[in-house]
CSV table of C-alpha atoms in Angstrom, one decimal:
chain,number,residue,atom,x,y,z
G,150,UNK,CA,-39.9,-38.4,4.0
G,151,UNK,CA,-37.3,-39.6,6.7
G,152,UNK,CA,-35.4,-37.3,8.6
G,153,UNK,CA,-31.8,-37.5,9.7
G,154,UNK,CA,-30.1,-37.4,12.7
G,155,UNK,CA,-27.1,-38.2,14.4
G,156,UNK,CA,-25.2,-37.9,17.4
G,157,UNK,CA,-21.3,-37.1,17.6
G,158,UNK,CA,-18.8,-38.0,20.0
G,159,UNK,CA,-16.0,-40.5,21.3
G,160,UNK,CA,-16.9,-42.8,22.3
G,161,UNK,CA,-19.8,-43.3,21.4
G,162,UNK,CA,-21.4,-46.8,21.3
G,163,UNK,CA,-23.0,-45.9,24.8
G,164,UNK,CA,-25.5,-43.2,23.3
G,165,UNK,CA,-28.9,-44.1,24.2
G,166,UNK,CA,-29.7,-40.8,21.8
G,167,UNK,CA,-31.0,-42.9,18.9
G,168,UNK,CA,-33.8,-45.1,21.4
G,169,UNK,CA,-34.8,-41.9,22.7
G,170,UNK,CA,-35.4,-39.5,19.6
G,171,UNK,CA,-36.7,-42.5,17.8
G,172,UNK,CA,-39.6,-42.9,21.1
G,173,UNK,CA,-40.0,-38.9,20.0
G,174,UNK,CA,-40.5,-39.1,16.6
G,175,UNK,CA,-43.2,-42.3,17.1
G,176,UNK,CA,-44.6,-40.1,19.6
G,177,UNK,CA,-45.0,-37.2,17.5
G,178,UNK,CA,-45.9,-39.4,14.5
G,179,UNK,CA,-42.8,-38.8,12.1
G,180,UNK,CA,-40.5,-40.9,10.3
G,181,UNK,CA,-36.6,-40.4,11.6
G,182,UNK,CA,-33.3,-41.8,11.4
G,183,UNK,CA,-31.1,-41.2,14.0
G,184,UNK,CA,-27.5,-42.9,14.0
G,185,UNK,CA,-24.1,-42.5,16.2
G,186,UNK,CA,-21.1,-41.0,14.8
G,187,UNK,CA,-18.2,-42.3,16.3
G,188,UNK,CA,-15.3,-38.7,15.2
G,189,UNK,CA,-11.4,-39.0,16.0
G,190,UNK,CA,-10.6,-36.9,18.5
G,191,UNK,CA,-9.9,-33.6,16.9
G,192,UNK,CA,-11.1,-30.3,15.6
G,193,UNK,CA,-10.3,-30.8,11.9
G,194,UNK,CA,-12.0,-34.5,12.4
G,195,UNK,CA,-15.1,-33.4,13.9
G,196,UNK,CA,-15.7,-29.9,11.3
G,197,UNK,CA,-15.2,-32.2,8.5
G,198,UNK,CA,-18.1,-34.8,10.0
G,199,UNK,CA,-20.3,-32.2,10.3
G,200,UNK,CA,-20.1,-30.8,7.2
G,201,UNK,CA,-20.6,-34.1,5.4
G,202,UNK,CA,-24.0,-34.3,7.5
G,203,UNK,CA,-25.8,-31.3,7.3
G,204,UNK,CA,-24.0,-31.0,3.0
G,205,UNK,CA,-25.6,-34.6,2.6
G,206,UNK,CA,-29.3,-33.3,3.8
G,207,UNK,CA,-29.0,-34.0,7.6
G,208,UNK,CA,-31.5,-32.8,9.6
G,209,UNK,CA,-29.9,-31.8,13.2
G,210,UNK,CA,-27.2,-33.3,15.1
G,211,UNK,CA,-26.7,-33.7,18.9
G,212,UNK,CA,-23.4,-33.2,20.1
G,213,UNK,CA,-21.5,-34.9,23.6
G,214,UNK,CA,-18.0,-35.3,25.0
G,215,UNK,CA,-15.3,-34.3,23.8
G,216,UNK,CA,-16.5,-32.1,20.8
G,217,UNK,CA,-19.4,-29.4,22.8
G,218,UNK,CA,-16.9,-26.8,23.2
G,219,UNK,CA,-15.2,-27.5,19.7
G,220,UNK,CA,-18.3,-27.3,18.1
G,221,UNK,CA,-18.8,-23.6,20.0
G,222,UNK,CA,-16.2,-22.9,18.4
G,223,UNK,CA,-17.1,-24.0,14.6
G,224,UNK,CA,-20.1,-21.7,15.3
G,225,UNK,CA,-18.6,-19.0,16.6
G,226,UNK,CA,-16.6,-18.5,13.5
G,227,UNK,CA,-18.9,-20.2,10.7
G,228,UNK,CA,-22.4,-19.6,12.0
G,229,UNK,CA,-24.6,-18.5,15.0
G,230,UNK,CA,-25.5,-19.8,18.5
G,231,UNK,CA,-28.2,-19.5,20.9
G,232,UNK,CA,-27.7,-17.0,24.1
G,233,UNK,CA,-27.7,-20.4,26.5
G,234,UNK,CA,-24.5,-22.0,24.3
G,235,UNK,CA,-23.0,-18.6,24.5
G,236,UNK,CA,-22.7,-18.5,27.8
G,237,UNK,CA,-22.2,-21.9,28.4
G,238,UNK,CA,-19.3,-21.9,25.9
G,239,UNK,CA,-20.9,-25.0,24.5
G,240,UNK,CA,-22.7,-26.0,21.9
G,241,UNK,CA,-24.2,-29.8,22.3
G,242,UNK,CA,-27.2,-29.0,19.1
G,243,UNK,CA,-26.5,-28.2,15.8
G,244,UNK,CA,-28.9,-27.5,13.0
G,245,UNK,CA,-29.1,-25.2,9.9
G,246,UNK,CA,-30.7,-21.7,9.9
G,247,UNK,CA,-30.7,-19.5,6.9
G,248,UNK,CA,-27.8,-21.7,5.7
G,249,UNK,CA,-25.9,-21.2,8.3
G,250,UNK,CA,-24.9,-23.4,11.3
G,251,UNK,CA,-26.8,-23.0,14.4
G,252,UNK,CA,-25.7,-24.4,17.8
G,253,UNK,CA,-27.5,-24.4,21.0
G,254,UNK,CA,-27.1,-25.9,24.6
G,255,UNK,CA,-30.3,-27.4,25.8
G,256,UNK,CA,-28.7,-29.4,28.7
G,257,UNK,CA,-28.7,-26.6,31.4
G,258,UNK,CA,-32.5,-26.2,30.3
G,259,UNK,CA,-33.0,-30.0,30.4
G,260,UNK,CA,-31.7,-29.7,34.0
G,261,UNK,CA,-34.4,-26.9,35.0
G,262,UNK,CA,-37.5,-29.0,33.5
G,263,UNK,CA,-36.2,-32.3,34.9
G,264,UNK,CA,-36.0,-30.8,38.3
G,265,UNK,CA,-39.4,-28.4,38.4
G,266,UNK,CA,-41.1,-31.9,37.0
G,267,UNK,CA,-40.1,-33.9,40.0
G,268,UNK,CA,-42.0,-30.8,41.8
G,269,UNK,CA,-38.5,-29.1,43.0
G,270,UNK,CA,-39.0,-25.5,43.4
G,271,UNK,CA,-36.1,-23.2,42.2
G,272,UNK,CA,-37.6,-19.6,42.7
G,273,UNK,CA,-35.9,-18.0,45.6
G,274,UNK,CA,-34.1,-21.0,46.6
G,275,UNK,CA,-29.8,-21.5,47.9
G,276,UNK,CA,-28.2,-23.6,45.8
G,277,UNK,CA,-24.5,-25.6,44.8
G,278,UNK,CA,-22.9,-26.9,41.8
G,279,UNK,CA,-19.7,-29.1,42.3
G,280,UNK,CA,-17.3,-28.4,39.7
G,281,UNK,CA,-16.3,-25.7,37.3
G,282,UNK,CA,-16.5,-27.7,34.1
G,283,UNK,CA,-18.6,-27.6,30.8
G,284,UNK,CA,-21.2,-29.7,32.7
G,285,UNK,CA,-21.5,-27.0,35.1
G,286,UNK,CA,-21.3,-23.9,33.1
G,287,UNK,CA,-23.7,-25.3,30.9
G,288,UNK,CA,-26.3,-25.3,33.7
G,289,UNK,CA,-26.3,-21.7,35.5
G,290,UNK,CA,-27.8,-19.4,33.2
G,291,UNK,CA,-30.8,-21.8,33.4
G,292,UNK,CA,-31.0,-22.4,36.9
G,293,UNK,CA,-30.4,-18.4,37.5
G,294,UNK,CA,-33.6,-17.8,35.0
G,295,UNK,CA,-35.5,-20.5,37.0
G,296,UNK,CA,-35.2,-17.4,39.8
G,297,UNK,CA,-32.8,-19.1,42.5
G,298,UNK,CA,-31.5,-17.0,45.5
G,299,UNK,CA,-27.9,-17.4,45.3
G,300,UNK,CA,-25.8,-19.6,44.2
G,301,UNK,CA,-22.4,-21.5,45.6
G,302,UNK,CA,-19.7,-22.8,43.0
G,303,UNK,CA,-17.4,-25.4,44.6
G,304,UNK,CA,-14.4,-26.9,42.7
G,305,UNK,CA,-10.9,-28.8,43.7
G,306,UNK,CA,-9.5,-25.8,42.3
G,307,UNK,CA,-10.5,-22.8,43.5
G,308,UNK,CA,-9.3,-20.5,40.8
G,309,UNK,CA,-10.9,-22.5,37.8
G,310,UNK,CA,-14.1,-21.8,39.6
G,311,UNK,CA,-13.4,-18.2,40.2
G,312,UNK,CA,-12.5,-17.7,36.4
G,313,UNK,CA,-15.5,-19.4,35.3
G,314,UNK,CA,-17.7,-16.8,37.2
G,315,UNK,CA,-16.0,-13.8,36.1
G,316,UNK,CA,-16.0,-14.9,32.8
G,317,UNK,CA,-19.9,-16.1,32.9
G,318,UNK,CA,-20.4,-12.4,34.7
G,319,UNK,CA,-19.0,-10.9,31.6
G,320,UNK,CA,-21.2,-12.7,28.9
G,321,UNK,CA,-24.4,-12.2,30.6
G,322,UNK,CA,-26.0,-9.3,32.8
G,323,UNK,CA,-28.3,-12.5,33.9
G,324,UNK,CA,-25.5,-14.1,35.3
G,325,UNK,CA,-23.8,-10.7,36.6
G,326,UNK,CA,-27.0,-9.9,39.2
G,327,UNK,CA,-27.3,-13.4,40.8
G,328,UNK,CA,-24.9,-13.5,44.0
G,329,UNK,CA,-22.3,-16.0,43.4
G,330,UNK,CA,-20.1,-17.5,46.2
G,331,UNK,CA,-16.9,-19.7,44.6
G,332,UNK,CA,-15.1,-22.3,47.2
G,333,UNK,CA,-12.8,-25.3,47.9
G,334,UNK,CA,-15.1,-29.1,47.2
G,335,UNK,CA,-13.9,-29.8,51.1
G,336,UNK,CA,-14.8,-26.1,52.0
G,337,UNK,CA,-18.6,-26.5,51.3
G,338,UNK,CA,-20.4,-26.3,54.6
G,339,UNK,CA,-23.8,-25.5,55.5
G,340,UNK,CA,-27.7,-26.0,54.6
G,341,UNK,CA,-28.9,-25.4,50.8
G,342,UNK,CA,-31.6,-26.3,49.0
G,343,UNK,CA,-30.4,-28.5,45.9
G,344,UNK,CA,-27.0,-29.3,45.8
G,345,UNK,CA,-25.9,-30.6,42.1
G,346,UNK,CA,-22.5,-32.8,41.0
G,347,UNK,CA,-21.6,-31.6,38.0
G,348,UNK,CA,-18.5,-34.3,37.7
G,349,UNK,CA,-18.0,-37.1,36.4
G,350,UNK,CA,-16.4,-38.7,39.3
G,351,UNK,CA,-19.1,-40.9,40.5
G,352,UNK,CA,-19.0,-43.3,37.5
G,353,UNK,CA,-15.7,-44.3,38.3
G,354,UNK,CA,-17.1,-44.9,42.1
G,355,UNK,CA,-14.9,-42.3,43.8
G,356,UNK,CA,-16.0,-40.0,46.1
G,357,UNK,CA,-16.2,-36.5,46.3
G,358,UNK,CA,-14.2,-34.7,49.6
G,359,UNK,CA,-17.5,-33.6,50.8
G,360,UNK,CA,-18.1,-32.1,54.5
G,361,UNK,CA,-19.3,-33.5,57.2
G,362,UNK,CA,-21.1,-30.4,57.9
G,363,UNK,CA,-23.2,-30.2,54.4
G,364,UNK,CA,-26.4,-30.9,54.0
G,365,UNK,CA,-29.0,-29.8,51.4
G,366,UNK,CA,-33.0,-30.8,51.2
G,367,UNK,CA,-32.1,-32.3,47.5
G,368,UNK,CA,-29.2,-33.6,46.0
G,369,UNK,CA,-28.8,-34.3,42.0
G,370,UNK,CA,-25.8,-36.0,40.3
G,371,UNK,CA,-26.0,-35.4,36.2
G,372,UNK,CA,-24.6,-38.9,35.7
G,373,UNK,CA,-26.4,-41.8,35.7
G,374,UNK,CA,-27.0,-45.5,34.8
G,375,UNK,CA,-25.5,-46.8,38.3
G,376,UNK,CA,-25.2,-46.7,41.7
G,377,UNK,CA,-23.7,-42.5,42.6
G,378,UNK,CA,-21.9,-42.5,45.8
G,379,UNK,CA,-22.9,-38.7,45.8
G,380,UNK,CA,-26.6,-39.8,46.0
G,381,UNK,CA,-26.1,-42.4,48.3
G,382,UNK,CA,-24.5,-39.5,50.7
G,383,UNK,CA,-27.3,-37.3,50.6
G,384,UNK,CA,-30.2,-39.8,51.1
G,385,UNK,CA,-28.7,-41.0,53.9
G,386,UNK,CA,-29.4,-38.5,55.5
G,387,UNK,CA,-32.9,-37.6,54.6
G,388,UNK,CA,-32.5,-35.6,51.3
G,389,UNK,CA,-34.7,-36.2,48.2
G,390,UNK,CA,-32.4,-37.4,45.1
G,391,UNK,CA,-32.6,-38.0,41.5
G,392,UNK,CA,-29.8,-38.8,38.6
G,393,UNK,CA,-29.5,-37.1,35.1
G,394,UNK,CA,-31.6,-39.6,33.1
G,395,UNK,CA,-34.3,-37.4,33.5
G,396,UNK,CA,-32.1,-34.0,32.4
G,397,UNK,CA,-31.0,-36.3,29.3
G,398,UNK,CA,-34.3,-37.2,28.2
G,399,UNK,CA,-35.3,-33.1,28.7
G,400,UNK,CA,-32.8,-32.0,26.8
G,401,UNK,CA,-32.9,-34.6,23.9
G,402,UNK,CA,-36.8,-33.1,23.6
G,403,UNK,CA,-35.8,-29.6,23.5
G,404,UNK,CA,-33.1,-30.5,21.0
G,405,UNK,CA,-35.8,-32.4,18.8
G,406,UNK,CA,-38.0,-29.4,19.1
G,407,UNK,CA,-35.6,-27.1,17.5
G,408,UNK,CA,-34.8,-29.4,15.0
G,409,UNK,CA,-38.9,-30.6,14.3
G,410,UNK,CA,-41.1,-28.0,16.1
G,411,UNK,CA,-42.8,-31.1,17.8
G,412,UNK,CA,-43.5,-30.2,21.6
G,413,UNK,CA,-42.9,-33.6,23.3
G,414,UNK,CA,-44.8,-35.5,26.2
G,415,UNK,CA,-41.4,-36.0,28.5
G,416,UNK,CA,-43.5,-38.4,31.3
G,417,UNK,CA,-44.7,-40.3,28.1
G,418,UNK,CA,-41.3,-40.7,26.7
G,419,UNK,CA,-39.8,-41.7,29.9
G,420,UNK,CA,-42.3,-44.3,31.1
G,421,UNK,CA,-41.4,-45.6,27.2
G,422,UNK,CA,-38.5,-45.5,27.7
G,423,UNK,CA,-38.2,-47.0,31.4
């Protein structure tokens, strides 16, 4: 019998989703459907498209900008979510458990896998994230499970990056015992080990107000699908670099896991996919 699946945002036309949970399911040898779902902008919009889905016998559904922290939301109040989409205040997989809507945030976790399969070692190690957004929040529990030594939060604004770590301190006594430094973008300096962009701003080609006195042994920008003026700084001088299509395809496999129980072959899929 076919499952469905579908992925929600706006816009959405972009979404290679449905090419890579289709390469999953021929992988794992089941029959799927998985289609974008273009939602209007709002709240009432997007509760009213999921309900249709999952009422009308929908497997799971995957979930991307602008709707993860409205579908939190939905969650928090209707159903249950995972201690990674707590934290993260985001939820960006849905499925049904007892009845009940489930949502869970597999990108911080797709992050972690991508990175310890290109043989980058997290235990014990100094990192940074730029920015204090969902994109960033998403991906510190992980990284602080993965056993990192401290960890820098840099942001254009200062206080949005403080707030975020008090209120990540609060949710999660994981959080609370990593050492966490917050700072001006332009006030990063020094030497870390992996230094992440967790903006957007490279797709639009702009540059980040990064120090001439930062450097970092990798460098990872969670966009992708063109050249990233952040990845072009750091390899120029010496540093190991990689994009997000790896941390996309990670978490679409923990997302189809949850949803199928099928443990996928991520090197397989991406050299399908490639």
């Amino acid at each position: 019998m076919t499952q469905h699946f579908i992925v929600i945002g706006n816009p959405i036309a972009h979404s290679k989703s449905p090419s890579i949970h289709h390469a999953f399911a021929q992988q794992a040898g089941l029959a799927i459907r998985y289609a974008r779902q273009y939602c209007p902008d709002d709240a009432e919009s997007f509760r009213a498209v999921v309900d249709a889905f999952f009422n009308g016998g929908g497997i799971g559904a995957n979930v991307t900008v602008p709707f993860k922290q409205i579908a939190y939301e939905y969650c928090l109040e209707d159903g249950a979510l995972s201690d990674h989409a707590r934290v993260a205040g985001a939820v960006n997989t849905l499925a049904q458990r007892d009845g009940k809507l489930y949502g869970d945030n597999t990108d911080g976790q797709g992050l972690v896998n991508d990175m310890q399969h290109q043989g980058w070692i997290l235990k014990d190690k100094t990192v940074a994230i730029i920015g204090a957004g969902g994109a960033a929040r998403g991906t510190i529990l992980p990284l602080i499970q993965a056993g990192i030594k401290s960890l820098t939060l840099a942001n254009r604004t200062v206080s949005k990056a403080e707030t975020l770590v008090k209120a990540l301190g609060e949710q999660s006594a994981t959080v609370a015992h990593c050492p966490i430094d917050t700072c001006a973008t332009d006030a990063l300096t020094g030497h870390f080990d992996i230094i992440i962009n967790a903006t957007s701003i490279g797709l639009s080609g702009e540059r980040l107000p990064l120090s001439e006195h930062l450097t970092c042994a990798h460098a990872y920008d969670m966009m992708y699908g063109r050249e990233l003026p952040f990845l072009t700084h750091f390899a120029d001088s010496g540093a190991k670099t990689s994009d997000g299509y790896g941390m996309l395809i990670g978490q679409a496999a923990l997302s189809f896991a949850l949803w199928t129980g099928a443990d996928i072959d991520v090197t397989a899929a991406r050299a399908q996919l490639t």
